[in-house]
Amino acid sequence: MTAHLAPVAPFDLVIFGGTGDLALRKLLPALLRRYADGQISHDSRIYGVARQAESDTSYRATVGAALARAVGDDPVLQARIASFLELVAYRTIDATGDAGWAELAAELLAHGEARVRVFYLSTSPQLFVAICKHLRDTGLNGGNARVVLEKPIGHDLTSAAAINDAVGSAFTENQIFRIDHYLGKETVQNLLALRFANALFEPLWNAGRIDHVQITVAETVGLEQRASYYDGAGALRDMVQNHLLQLLCMVAMEPPAALHADAVRDEKLKVLRALRPITGDNAAVATVRGQYRAGAASGKAVAGYLDELGNRDSRTETFVALKVEVDNWRWAGVPFYLRTGKRLAERVSEIVVTFREVPHSIFDESAGRITPNQLVLRLQPDEGVKLGLMLKEPGPGGLRLRHVPLDMSFAEAFGGHQPEAYERLLMDVVRGNPTLFMRRDEVEAAWRWIDPILSAWKDIREAPKPYTAGSWGPSAAVALIERDGRTWHEDTL
Ligand code: NAD
């Protein structure tokens, strides 16, 4: 819902990688929506930057076509595209060269030092160092400048620290916005609201009342256009190091003293530091790696990973399931089961908190089994929250219990368009609010926990377990949770 809009001050936003997939498919449509809602004023400027030669006119045509695709048949947004494109310009710069930077700097600095300048690095991370060096050398890093870094920030702790050092030599930590778009999702922010704006949940939010937590981020897509990046990364680096661990932190963190960036991030950091290490000793039982074989996705036959990649030797995991323990007072003995993968049965991202069973049942057998309460936070599709409760089936003839949902779909509850994560996050950058962005120590703490898993896998030298495209992953992932007498959540509510 966009009823309470706070317009942002006019700004300059420079998107390095302005011709890329992320810029055209996500960032520019998000900006159009904020513009159409009146949050972005007409004197703001959006510069696409990339190395290919383009004019403002040709770039606007490319952006216009991408926007038209993104907004579909929404007549209000379609009608605003032409006016939005007046904000858009293009500058040709090869990030690795010296040409074009002085001109860009002169143009931006002419807008005044006080104006907010956002540099969005929507490029391969290999270019981050060169871009930041040029921004520093041309004096574009001062005043109200901010830099946004896309994932992946490194492929291990050492490389992440190197990127952070390089970016840190041009920008101070409070100018750096490391984006994890999962944190911009309404449901994730609603997790904060549910936990900390209701008296109901927090007293139950601990090992005494919660049995376990599941976090699933399932995709139906395969490699798409990301083959070379993905094959070098795998599901653990691509999804768990950032998105799944960030979601885990939001569930597990202690209440921050206030909704201030550092208060929230301090609490998330404590969770990351409390994660029990998964090393050579326990990797074989606490982790499952999988790789999809041929099967079906969205009703169509699809090739297996190795054929899609064109390399029969790859051992990259396209699926991972983990049993994670948070070694602190609140969560002792409460497992967090994480799973993510490509070519799975459904596209769904959700957090499921399963409460403990009632200590004693007063009902006789004919009433049916009492299912533990479950809080399901769905991030996609259809963002919303469901709380599974046991109720009596209506009607005479004895008391029969049924597990029914208190269901709150955000689209139904609040109506209208649910803002995309990037809409919220881009406006937070312009406003200078880093609460939903990752601080350096968080990113590095996450890698510090991930690195031993990667090296344990290397030592074990086992090929990832095959699973059929369109399934829920290898059977070992089912065994991982069933061994503990639990099952992966199925949407039965
Ligand atoms: P892409 O390959 O589609 O685009 C890369 C952009 O960088 C292009 O505009 C290209 O022209 C530009 N570029 C390449 N070399 C350059 C150079 N030397 N100088 C200047 N510009 C140069 O990639 P993408 O999918 O848009 O992803 C960009 C970044 O965002 C990557 O790090 C990716 O991992 C990350 N990311 C992408 C998505 C997504 O949905 N596409 C999601 C999350 C993170």
Coordinates of C-alpha atoms and ligand atoms in Angstrom, one line a residue:
M1 CA 0.0 0.0 0.0
T2 CA 1.4 3.4 -0.9
A3 CA -1.0 5.6 1.0
H4 CA 1.7 7.2 3.3
L5 CA 4.3 8.3 0.8
A6 CA 7.2 10.3 1.9
P7 CA 8.6 12.0 -1.3
V8 CA 12.4 11.9 -1.4
A9 CA 14.6 14.9 -2.2
P10 CA 15.8 15.2 -5.8
F11 CA 18.7 12.9 -6.5
D12 CA 21.1 11.6 -9.1
L13 CA 21.2 7.9 -9.5
V14 CA 24.0 6.3 -11.6
I15 CA 23.4 2.7 -12.5
F16 CA 26.7 1.0 -13.5
G17 CA 25.5 -1.9 -15.7
G18 CA 22.6 0.2 -16.9
T19 CA 22.0 -2.0 -19.9
G20 CA 22.1 -5.2 -17.9
D21 CA 19.3 -7.6 -16.9
L22 CA 19.0 -6.4 -13.3
A23 CA 18.8 -2.7 -14.3
L24 CA 16.2 -3.2 -17.1
R25 CA 14.1 -5.9 -15.4
K26 CA 14.1 -4.7 -11.8
L27 CA 15.7 -1.4 -11.0
L28 CA 14.2 0.8 -13.6
P29 CA 10.7 -0.6 -13.3
A30 CA 10.9 -0.1 -9.5
L31 CA 12.0 3.6 -10.1
L32 CA 9.1 4.1 -12.6
R33 CA 6.6 2.9 -9.9
R34 CA 8.0 5.2 -7.3
Y35 CA 7.9 8.0 -9.9
A36 CA 4.4 7.3 -10.9
D37 CA 3.4 7.3 -7.2
G38 CA 4.9 10.8 -6.9
Q39 CA 7.7 9.8 -4.6
I40 CA 10.4 10.8 -7.1
S41 CA 10.3 14.3 -8.3
H42 CA 10.8 15.3 -12.0
D43 CA 14.2 17.0 -11.3
S44 CA 15.9 13.8 -10.3
R45 CA 18.2 12.2 -12.8
I46 CA 18.9 8.5 -13.6
Y47 CA 22.0 7.7 -15.6
G48 CA 22.6 4.3 -17.1
V49 CA 26.3 3.7 -17.5
A50 CA 27.9 0.8 -19.4
R51 CA 30.7 0.3 -21.8
Q52 CA 28.8 0.0 -25.1
A53 CA 28.3 3.2 -27.1
E54 CA 24.7 4.5 -26.8
S55 CA 23.0 7.8 -27.0
D56 CA 20.5 9.1 -24.6
T57 CA 17.8 8.5 -27.2
S58 CA 18.7 4.9 -28.0
Y59 CA 19.0 4.1 -24.3
R60 CA 15.7 5.7 -23.5
A61 CA 14.2 3.5 -26.3
T62 CA 15.7 0.4 -24.7
V63 CA 14.5 1.4 -21.2
G64 CA 11.1 2.3 -22.5
A65 CA 10.6 -1.1 -24.1
A66 CA 11.8 -2.8 -20.9
L67 CA 9.4 -0.7 -18.8
A68 CA 6.5 -1.5 -21.1
R69 CA 7.2 -5.2 -20.7
A70 CA 7.6 -4.9 -16.9
V71 CA 4.3 -3.0 -16.3
G72 CA 2.2 -5.1 -18.6
D73 CA -1.2 -3.7 -19.2
D74 CA -1.3 -1.3 -16.2
P75 CA -2.7 1.8 -17.9
V76 CA -1.5 4.2 -15.2
L77 CA 2.1 3.1 -15.3
Q78 CA 2.1 2.8 -19.1
A79 CA 0.9 6.5 -19.3
R80 CA 3.8 7.6 -17.1
I81 CA 6.6 5.9 -19.0
A82 CA 7.2 8.8 -21.4
S83 CA 7.5 11.4 -18.7
F84 CA 9.7 9.1 -16.6
L85 CA 12.1 8.6 -19.5
E86 CA 12.8 12.4 -19.4
L87 CA 14.7 11.7 -16.2
V88 CA 16.8 9.0 -17.9
A89 CA 20.2 9.6 -19.6
Y90 CA 23.1 7.4 -20.7
R91 CA 26.9 7.8 -20.4
T92 CA 29.4 5.4 -22.0
I93 CA 32.1 4.4 -19.6
D94 CA 34.2 1.3 -19.5
A95 CA 34.7 0.7 -15.8
T96 CA 38.2 -0.6 -16.4
G97 CA 39.4 2.4 -18.4
D98 CA 39.9 6.1 -17.7
A99 CA 37.7 7.7 -20.4
G100 CA 34.4 9.4 -19.5
W101 CA 34.9 9.7 -15.7
A102 CA 36.0 13.3 -15.6
E103 CA 32.9 14.3 -17.7
L104 CA 30.6 12.3 -15.5
A105 CA 32.1 13.9 -12.4
A106 CA 31.8 17.4 -13.8
E107 CA 28.2 16.9 -14.7
L108 CA 27.2 15.4 -11.3
L109 CA 29.2 17.9 -9.2
A110 CA 27.6 20.7 -11.1
H111 CA 24.3 19.7 -9.4
G112 CA 25.8 20.7 -6.1
E113 CA 27.6 18.9 -3.3
A114 CA 24.5 18.6 -1.2
R115 CA 22.5 16.7 -3.7
V116 CA 22.2 12.9 -3.0
R117 CA 24.3 10.9 -5.5
V118 CA 23.7 7.2 -5.6
F119 CA 26.0 4.9 -7.4
Y120 CA 24.4 1.5 -8.0
L121 CA 26.9 -1.1 -8.9
S122 CA 24.8 -3.5 -11.0
T123 CA 27.8 -5.1 -12.6
S124 CA 30.0 -8.1 -12.0
P125 CA 31.8 -7.7 -8.6
Q126 CA 35.1 -7.8 -10.5
L127 CA 34.4 -4.2 -11.5
F128 CA 33.6 -2.9 -8.0
V129 CA 37.2 -2.1 -7.3
A130 CA 37.8 -0.2 -10.5
I131 CA 34.5 1.7 -10.2
C132 CA 35.1 2.8 -6.6
K133 CA 38.7 3.8 -7.4
H134 CA 37.4 6.1 -10.2
L135 CA 34.6 7.5 -8.1
R136 CA 37.2 8.4 -5.4
D137 CA 39.7 9.8 -7.8
T138 CA 37.1 12.1 -9.4
G139 CA 35.8 13.3 -6.0
L140 CA 32.4 11.7 -6.5
N141 CA 32.6 9.9 -3.2
G142 CA 32.1 13.0 -1.0
G143 CA 29.1 14.8 0.4
N144 CA 25.9 12.9 0.1
A145 CA 27.3 10.1 -2.1
R146 CA 26.2 6.5 -1.5
V147 CA 27.2 3.3 -3.2
V148 CA 25.0 0.2 -3.6
L149 CA 26.6 -3.2 -4.0
E150 CA 24.8 -6.1 -5.5
K151 CA 25.5 -9.6 -4.5
P152 CA 27.6 -11.6 -4.7
I153 CA 30.1 -9.8 -2.4
G154 CA 32.9 -12.3 -2.9
H155 CA 33.0 -16.0 -3.1
D156 CA 34.6 -16.6 0.3
L157 CA 35.7 -14.6 3.3
T158 CA 39.0 -13.5 1.8
S159 CA 37.5 -12.2 -1.5
A160 CA 34.6 -10.5 0.4
A161 CA 37.1 -8.8 2.7
A162 CA 39.1 -7.7 -0.4
I163 CA 36.0 -6.1 -2.0
N164 CA 35.0 -4.5 1.3
D165 CA 38.5 -3.1 1.7
A166 CA 38.5 -1.7 -1.8
V167 CA 35.0 -0.1 -1.5
G168 CA 36.0 1.1 2.0
S169 CA 38.9 2.9 0.6
A170 CA 36.5 5.2 -1.4
F171 CA 33.4 5.2 0.8
T172 CA 32.8 5.2 4.6
E173 CA 30.8 2.3 5.9
N174 CA 27.7 4.5 6.4
Q175 CA 27.8 5.4 2.6
I176 CA 27.8 1.7 1.6
F177 CA 24.5 -0.1 1.0
R178 CA 25.0 -3.9 0.5
I179 CA 21.7 -4.9 -0.9
D180 CA 19.8 -8.2 -0.2
H181 CA 16.5 -7.7 -1.9
Y182 CA 14.9 -10.3 0.3
L183 CA 15.1 -7.8 3.2
G184 CA 13.0 -5.4 1.1
K185 CA 10.1 -7.8 0.9
E186 CA 6.9 -6.8 2.7
T187 CA 6.8 -10.1 4.5
V188 CA 10.2 -9.8 5.9
Q189 CA 9.4 -6.3 7.3
N190 CA 6.2 -7.8 8.5
L191 CA 8.1 -10.3 10.5
L192 CA 9.5 -7.3 12.4
A193 CA 6.0 -5.9 12.8
L194 CA 4.5 -9.3 13.9
R195 CA 7.3 -9.9 16.4
F196 CA 7.7 -6.5 17.9
A197 CA 4.4 -4.7 17.4
N198 CA 2.3 -7.5 18.9
A199 CA 2.4 -8.7 22.5
L200 CA 1.2 -12.1 21.2
F201 CA 4.3 -13.7 19.7
E202 CA 7.4 -12.5 21.5
P203 CA 6.7 -14.4 24.8
L204 CA 6.4 -17.6 22.6
W205 CA 9.4 -16.9 20.5
N206 CA 11.9 -19.2 22.1
A207 CA 13.0 -22.8 22.6
G208 CA 10.4 -23.3 25.2
R209 CA 7.5 -22.8 22.7
I210 CA 9.0 -23.3 19.3
D211 CA 9.8 -26.8 18.0
H212 CA 11.7 -25.8 14.8
V213 CA 11.9 -23.3 12.0
Q214 CA 12.0 -24.0 8.3
I215 CA 13.2 -21.6 5.6
T216 CA 12.6 -22.6 2.0
V217 CA 13.6 -20.6 -1.1
A218 CA 12.6 -22.8 -4.1
E219 CA 12.9 -21.8 -7.7
T220 CA 11.5 -23.5 -10.7
V221 CA 14.0 -21.9 -13.1
G222 CA 17.2 -23.5 -14.2
L223 CA 20.4 -21.7 -15.2
E224 CA 18.8 -19.0 -17.3
Q225 CA 21.6 -16.6 -18.5
R226 CA 23.8 -17.1 -15.5
A227 CA 25.6 -20.3 -16.3
S228 CA 29.2 -19.3 -15.9
Y229 CA 28.6 -17.3 -12.7
Y230 CA 26.3 -20.0 -11.2
D231 CA 28.5 -22.9 -12.0
G232 CA 31.4 -21.2 -10.2
A233 CA 29.2 -20.4 -7.2
G234 CA 26.5 -23.0 -6.5
A235 CA 23.4 -22.8 -4.3
L236 CA 25.2 -22.4 -1.0
R237 CA 27.1 -19.3 -2.1
D238 CA 24.4 -17.9 -4.3
M239 CA 21.4 -18.2 -1.9
V240 CA 22.3 -19.4 1.6
Q241 CA 25.2 -17.0 2.3
N242 CA 23.0 -14.0 1.8
H243 CA 19.2 -14.5 1.5
L244 CA 18.6 -17.6 3.7
L245 CA 21.0 -16.5 6.4
Q246 CA 19.5 -13.0 6.4
L247 CA 16.0 -14.5 6.8
L248 CA 17.3 -16.7 9.6
C249 CA 18.7 -13.6 11.4
M250 CA 15.4 -11.8 11.1
V251 CA 13.6 -14.8 12.8
A252 CA 16.2 -15.5 15.4
M253 CA 17.5 -12.0 16.4
E254 CA 16.8 -10.5 19.8
P255 CA 14.6 -7.5 19.9
P256 CA 16.7 -4.5 19.0
A257 CA 16.4 -1.5 21.3
A258 CA 15.0 0.5 18.4
L259 CA 14.4 0.2 14.7
H260 CA 17.7 1.9 14.0
A261 CA 20.1 0.5 11.4
D262 CA 22.9 -0.4 13.8
A263 CA 20.7 -1.7 16.5
V264 CA 19.1 -4.1 14.1
R265 CA 22.3 -5.1 12.4
D266 CA 24.1 -5.6 15.8
E267 CA 21.4 -8.2 16.7
K268 CA 21.6 -9.9 13.3
L269 CA 25.4 -10.1 13.7
K270 CA 25.0 -11.8 17.1
V271 CA 22.9 -14.5 15.5
L272 CA 25.5 -15.1 12.7
R273 CA 28.2 -15.4 15.4
A274 CA 26.0 -17.9 17.3
L275 CA 25.6 -20.3 14.4
R276 CA 27.1 -23.6 15.3
P277 CA 29.9 -24.3 12.9
I278 CA 29.4 -27.0 10.3
T279 CA 32.7 -28.5 9.6
G280 CA 34.3 -31.7 8.4
D281 CA 32.9 -33.4 11.5
N282 CA 29.2 -32.8 11.0
A283 CA 28.9 -31.7 7.3
A284 CA 27.9 -35.1 6.2
V285 CA 24.9 -35.2 8.5
A286 CA 23.9 -31.5 8.6
T287 CA 24.1 -30.8 4.9
V288 CA 22.7 -32.2 1.6
R289 CA 23.9 -31.2 -1.8
G290 CA 21.9 -31.9 -4.9
Q291 CA 22.0 -31.4 -8.7
Y292 CA 19.0 -31.6 -10.9
R293 CA 18.7 -34.2 -13.7
A294 CA 16.2 -34.0 -16.6
G295 CA 12.6 -33.7 -15.6
A296 CA 9.7 -31.3 -16.0
A297 CA 9.2 -27.7 -15.0
S298 CA 5.9 -25.8 -15.3
G299 CA 4.6 -28.8 -17.3
K300 CA 7.4 -28.8 -19.8
A301 CA 10.3 -31.3 -20.2
V302 CA 13.6 -29.7 -19.2
A303 CA 17.2 -30.8 -19.5
G304 CA 19.4 -31.7 -16.5
Y305 CA 21.9 -29.3 -15.1
L306 CA 24.9 -30.8 -16.8
D307 CA 23.3 -30.7 -20.3
E308 CA 22.1 -27.2 -19.7
L309 CA 25.6 -26.2 -18.7
G310 CA 27.3 -28.2 -21.5
N311 CA 29.8 -29.6 -19.1
R312 CA 29.3 -33.2 -17.9
D313 CA 31.9 -32.9 -15.2
S314 CA 30.5 -30.1 -13.1
R315 CA 29.9 -30.9 -9.4
T316 CA 28.2 -27.6 -8.6
E317 CA 25.2 -28.0 -6.3
T318 CA 21.9 -26.6 -7.5
F319 CA 20.2 -27.6 -4.3
V320 CA 21.2 -27.5 -0.7
A321 CA 19.5 -28.4 2.5
L322 CA 21.0 -27.7 5.9
K323 CA 20.2 -28.3 9.5
V324 CA 21.4 -25.3 11.4
E325 CA 21.7 -24.8 15.2
V326 CA 21.8 -21.3 16.8
D327 CA 23.8 -21.8 20.0
N328 CA 22.4 -19.2 22.3
W329 CA 20.0 -19.1 25.2
R330 CA 16.8 -18.4 23.2
W331 CA 17.3 -21.1 20.5
A332 CA 19.1 -23.9 22.2
G333 CA 17.9 -27.2 20.8
V334 CA 15.6 -25.6 18.1
P335 CA 16.8 -26.6 14.6
F336 CA 16.5 -24.3 11.7
Y337 CA 16.1 -26.3 8.5
L338 CA 17.1 -24.4 5.4
R339 CA 16.6 -25.5 1.8
T340 CA 17.0 -23.9 -1.5
G341 CA 17.3 -25.0 -5.1
K342 CA 16.7 -24.6 -8.8
R343 CA 14.2 -26.6 -10.8
L344 CA 12.1 -27.5 -7.8
A345 CA 8.5 -28.4 -7.8
E346 CA 7.2 -24.8 -7.1
R347 CA 8.4 -21.3 -6.9
V348 CA 8.0 -20.5 -3.3
S349 CA 9.9 -18.6 -0.6
E350 CA 8.6 -19.0 3.0
I351 CA 9.5 -19.1 6.6
V352 CA 7.6 -21.7 8.7
V353 CA 7.7 -21.5 12.5
T354 CA 6.3 -24.6 14.1
F355 CA 5.3 -24.4 17.7
R356 CA 5.5 -27.2 20.2
E357 CA 2.7 -29.6 20.7
V358 CA 0.2 -29.0 23.5
P359 CA 1.5 -30.6 26.7
H360 CA -1.6 -32.7 27.2
S361 CA -4.7 -33.4 25.1
I362 CA -8.1 -33.3 26.8
F363 CA -9.8 -34.7 23.6
D364 CA -10.5 -38.3 22.9
E365 CA -9.2 -40.0 19.8
S366 CA -12.4 -39.4 17.8
A367 CA -11.6 -35.6 17.9
G368 CA -8.6 -36.3 15.6
R369 CA -4.9 -35.4 16.0
I370 CA -3.8 -32.1 17.3
T371 CA -1.5 -30.5 14.8
P372 CA 1.0 -28.0 16.3
N373 CA 0.4 -24.4 15.5
Q374 CA 2.4 -23.0 12.6
L375 CA 3.1 -19.5 11.6
V376 CA 3.8 -19.4 7.8
L377 CA 5.4 -16.2 6.4
R378 CA 5.2 -16.4 2.6
L379 CA 7.6 -14.1 0.7
Q380 CA 6.6 -15.2 -2.7
P381 CA 4.4 -15.7 -4.5
D382 CA 1.4 -14.0 -2.9
E383 CA 3.1 -12.4 0.1
G384 CA 1.2 -13.0 3.3
V385 CA 1.0 -14.6 6.7
K386 CA -0.9 -17.6 7.8
L387 CA -1.4 -18.8 11.3
G388 CA -2.5 -22.4 11.6
L389 CA -4.8 -23.0 14.6
M390 CA -6.8 -26.0 15.8
L391 CA -10.5 -25.3 15.8
K392 CA -13.7 -27.3 16.2
E393 CA -15.3 -28.4 13.0
P394 CA -18.8 -26.8 12.9
G395 CA -21.9 -28.9 13.4
P396 CA -23.4 -31.4 15.8
G397 CA -22.2 -35.0 16.3
G398 CA -19.2 -34.9 18.6
L399 CA -16.2 -32.6 18.7
R400 CA -13.9 -33.0 15.8
L401 CA -10.8 -30.8 15.6
R402 CA -9.5 -29.2 12.4
H403 CA -6.3 -27.3 11.6
V404 CA -7.4 -24.1 9.9
P405 CA -5.6 -21.0 8.8
L406 CA -6.0 -17.5 9.9
D407 CA -5.0 -16.3 6.5
M408 CA -3.8 -12.8 5.7
S409 CA -2.8 -12.3 2.1
F410 CA -1.3 -8.8 1.8
A411 CA -2.9 -8.2 -1.6
E412 CA -6.3 -9.0 -0.2
A413 CA -5.8 -7.3 3.1
F414 CA -4.3 -4.1 1.8
G415 CA -5.4 -4.2 -1.8
G416 CA -3.6 -2.8 -4.8
H417 CA 0.0 -3.3 -5.9
Q418 CA 2.4 -4.7 -3.4
P419 CA 5.6 -2.8 -3.7
E420 CA 8.5 -4.8 -5.1
A421 CA 11.5 -5.1 -2.7
Y422 CA 13.6 -2.9 -5.0
E423 CA 11.1 0.0 -4.7
R424 CA 11.4 0.1 -1.0
L425 CA 15.2 -0.4 -0.9
L426 CA 16.0 2.2 -3.6
M427 CA 14.1 4.8 -1.7
D428 CA 15.8 3.8 1.5
V429 CA 19.2 4.4 -0.2
V430 CA 18.1 7.8 -1.4
R431 CA 16.9 8.6 2.2
G432 CA 20.1 7.2 3.6
N433 CA 18.4 4.6 5.7
P434 CA 20.6 1.4 5.9
T435 CA 18.5 -0.6 8.3
L436 CA 17.6 -3.2 5.6
F437 CA 21.1 -3.4 4.2
M438 CA 24.0 -5.6 5.3
R439 CA 26.9 -4.1 7.2
R440 CA 30.4 -5.3 6.4
D441 CA 30.8 -7.3 9.6
E442 CA 27.5 -9.2 8.8
V443 CA 28.6 -10.2 5.3
E444 CA 31.9 -11.3 6.6
A445 CA 30.4 -13.2 9.6
A446 CA 28.2 -15.0 7.1
W447 CA 31.2 -16.0 5.0
R448 CA 33.1 -17.1 8.1
W449 CA 30.3 -19.6 8.7
I450 CA 30.0 -20.7 5.1
D451 CA 33.7 -21.2 4.3
P452 CA 34.1 -24.3 6.5
I453 CA 31.1 -25.9 4.9
L454 CA 32.7 -25.4 1.5
S455 CA 35.9 -26.8 2.6
A456 CA 34.3 -29.8 4.2
W457 CA 32.5 -30.5 0.9
K458 CA 35.8 -30.3 -0.9
D459 CA 37.3 -32.8 1.5
I460 CA 34.4 -35.2 1.4
R461 CA 34.7 -35.2 -2.4
E462 CA 31.2 -36.5 -2.9
A463 CA 29.2 -35.7 -6.1
P464 CA 26.0 -33.8 -5.4
K465 CA 23.0 -36.1 -5.1
P466 CA 20.8 -36.2 -8.2
Y467 CA 17.2 -35.1 -8.2
T468 CA 14.6 -35.0 -10.9
A469 CA 13.8 -31.5 -12.2
G470 CA 10.3 -30.6 -10.8
S471 CA 10.8 -32.6 -7.6
W472 CA 11.5 -31.2 -4.1
G473 CA 15.2 -32.2 -4.2
P474 CA 17.1 -35.4 -3.4
S475 CA 15.6 -37.9 -1.0
A476 CA 18.5 -37.2 1.3
A477 CA 17.0 -33.8 2.0
V478 CA 13.8 -35.5 3.1
A479 CA 15.8 -37.8 5.3
L480 CA 17.7 -34.9 6.8
I481 CA 14.5 -33.6 8.5
E482 CA 12.6 -36.9 8.9
R483 CA 15.5 -38.3 10.9
D484 CA 14.5 -35.8 13.5
G485 CA 10.8 -36.9 13.4
R486 CA 9.8 -33.8 11.4
T487 CA 8.7 -33.1 7.8
W488 CA 9.2 -30.3 5.3
H489 CA 6.2 -28.0 5.3
E490 CA 3.6 -28.6 2.6
D491 CA 1.0 -26.0 2.0
T492 CA -1.9 -28.0 3.4
L493 CA -3.5 -25.0 5.2
Ligands
NAD1 P1 24.3 -8.4 -16.9 O1 25.4 -9.2 -17.4 O2 23.0 -8.5 -17.6 O3 24.7 -6.9 -17.0 C1 26.0 -6.4 -16.7 C2 26.1 -5.0 -17.0 O4 27.5 -4.6 -16.8 C3 25.8 -4.6 -18.5 O5 25.2 -3.4 -18.5 C4 27.2 -4.5 -19.1 O6 27.2 -3.7 -20.2 C5 27.9 -3.9 -17.9 N1 29.4 -4.0 -18.0 C6 30.1 -5.2 -18.2 N2 31.4 -4.9 -18.3 C7 31.5 -3.5 -18.1 C8 32.6 -2.6 -18.1 N3 33.9 -3.1 -18.2 N4 32.4 -1.3 -17.9 C9 31.1 -0.9 -17.7 N5 30.0 -1.7 -17.8 C10 30.2 -3.0 -18.0 O7 24.2 -8.7 -15.4 P2 23.0 -8.5 -14.4 O8 22.2 -9.8 -14.4 O9 22.3 -7.2 -14.7 O10 23.7 -8.5 -13.0 C11 24.4 -7.4 -12.5 C12 24.9 -7.8 -11.1 O11 23.8 -7.9 -10.2 C13 25.7 -9.1 -11.0 O12 26.7 -8.9 -10.0 C14 24.7 -10.1 -10.6 O13 25.3 -11.2 -9.9 C15 23.8 -9.2 -9.6 N6 22.5 -9.7 -9.5 C16 21.6 -9.8 -10.6 C17 20.3 -10.2 -10.4 C18 19.4 -10.3 -11.6 O14 18.2 -10.6 -11.4 N7 19.8 -10.1 -12.8 C19 19.9 -10.5 -9.1 C20 20.7 -10.4 -8.1 C21 22.0 -9.9 -8.3

